[in-house]
Structures are given as C-alpha cells and as structure tokens.
Steps between C-alpha positions, in 0.01 A plus 500: 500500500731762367694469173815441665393194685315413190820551302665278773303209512517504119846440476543273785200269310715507190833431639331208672314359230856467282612200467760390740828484370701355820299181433618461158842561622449186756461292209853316460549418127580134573152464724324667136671268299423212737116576480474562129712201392262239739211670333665477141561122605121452591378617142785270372334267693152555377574487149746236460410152329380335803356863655148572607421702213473271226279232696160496247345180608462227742320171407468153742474190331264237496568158545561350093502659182564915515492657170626879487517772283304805413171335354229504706482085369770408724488448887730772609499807295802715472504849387445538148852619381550089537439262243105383501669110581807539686479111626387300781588393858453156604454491923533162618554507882794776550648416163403697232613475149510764207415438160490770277268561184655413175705815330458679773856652668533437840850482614682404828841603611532614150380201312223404365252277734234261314456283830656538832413429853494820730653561812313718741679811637536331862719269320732853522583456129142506362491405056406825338334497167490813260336638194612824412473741762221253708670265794343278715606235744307255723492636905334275787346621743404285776338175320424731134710533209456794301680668226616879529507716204706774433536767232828619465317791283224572769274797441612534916877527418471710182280801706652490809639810585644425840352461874427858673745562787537731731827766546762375695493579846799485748227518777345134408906381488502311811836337652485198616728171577334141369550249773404165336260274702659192664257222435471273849 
C-alpha cells in the first residue's frame, strides 16, 4: 500500500469515526425535554414518601399478640434507629389493633396514637403510623396481614445517584397511533 492510499484511508477512518452531528440535529427540543422530564418524574417517583426507595422492611403477622421494635425481645424486629419497644399488634381474624408502648411517640395523621385499629391498604386509605423518619402501615396480601416499613431517611435514598440511561436516540422514537381494545 502506498502512502497516499494510506494517507486516504486515514482520513476517511477519522471522518467516519466523528460523531454524527445530523443526528443531534434530529433531536427536536420538545422530544429532549419530553424524555428528560418523564425520567426526572421517575426519580421523583422513586424517592417520594410512598416511593420504592425508602421500603426497609416487610414483616407478616401472626395470629395474636405482635410486639415490634428494634430489640431482638420482641416478635418483629425493626431496624435499630427505632425504639427497642415500639408497641404491639393484636391480630384477631382480619382486625388488627395497635397499641403502642408507653412514652413511646407514635403518631397518626399527625396525632399521637396510643391505641387504634388499622386499616389495611386494600381498604385504599390504609392508617399510617410514624416515629420520626420510620412509617409503616398494615398491607394484605391474599389471606396475610403484614406491616410495611419505610424509612423516609433510607441509606437507599440518601446514596442514590440516579438510574444509568442511555443517550437519546431519535432512531428508537417510534410513531405510532394507540387504538384502544374494544372488550366483547
């Protein structure tokens, strides 16, 4: 090969290998904005109060007396940010009745809860108890009750740095028109 073509493939490699601009110009601003603002609304998502970020436990319930906190004396042990004796859930069927541990501060709806009866979250307003950043609420699942814990001071939420994307790409932009489904 002589230096010319050498010369000439040279050049032609590097002016390939740049990146390519007419893409980028393909882009409409609105379609950016579009993209970026649904992924700004996912991390929204994530980390808000009832986000998947600040879930820390999951505990099902027996049938009776279900003392919680973070000593490893009661039934169901929460993280140990919690107090040791946080209180007790009473099960009785699909009824299931809080009680909490003298001096302790649990609140709900911004009061302060000594002895309540819960409402699971398929009741679509579910009773949610606090102390300070810790939250929990009673889900069922099937035939189980359990309570769900969150942190709204996570480890999860504090380090997370975002979810890895790709660039945006007008070639994976696809046009389309919905047409709903008619049920029979």
């Amino acid at each position: 090969m002589n230096s010319k073509t050498l010369v000439f493939v040279l050049i032609m490699a590097f002016l390939f290998s740049c990146n390519n601009k007419e893409e980028e110009i393909l882009i409409s601003p609105e379609y950016k904005k579009e993209i970026n603002d649904w992924h700004q609304k996912r991390i929204d998502n994530l980390k808000k109060e009832t986000g998947w970020l600040n879930l820390v436990g999951l505990y099902w319930l027996d049938e009776g007396e279900n003392t919680f906190g973070s000593s490893d004396k009661n039934k169901i042990i929460f993280p140990s940010k919690a107090p040791e004796k946080l209180g007790n859930f009473i099960k009785n069927d699909s009824t299931i009745i809080f009680i909490s541990e003298n001096n302790v501060p649990v609140l709900s709806n911004g009061e302060k809860a000594t002895k309540i009866e819960m409402k699971a979250d398929i009741s679509g307003e579910p009773t949610i108890l606090e102390n300070e950043s810790l939250r929990w609420f009673i889900i069922k699942r099937g035939e189980k009750y359990g309570i769900r814990l969150r942190d709204l001071e996570a480890e999860l939420i504090k380090n997370f740095e975002g979810i890895e994307r790709f660039p945006i790409n007008p070639k994976w932009k696809i046009n389309a028109k919905f047409i709903p489904y008619d049920k029979p």
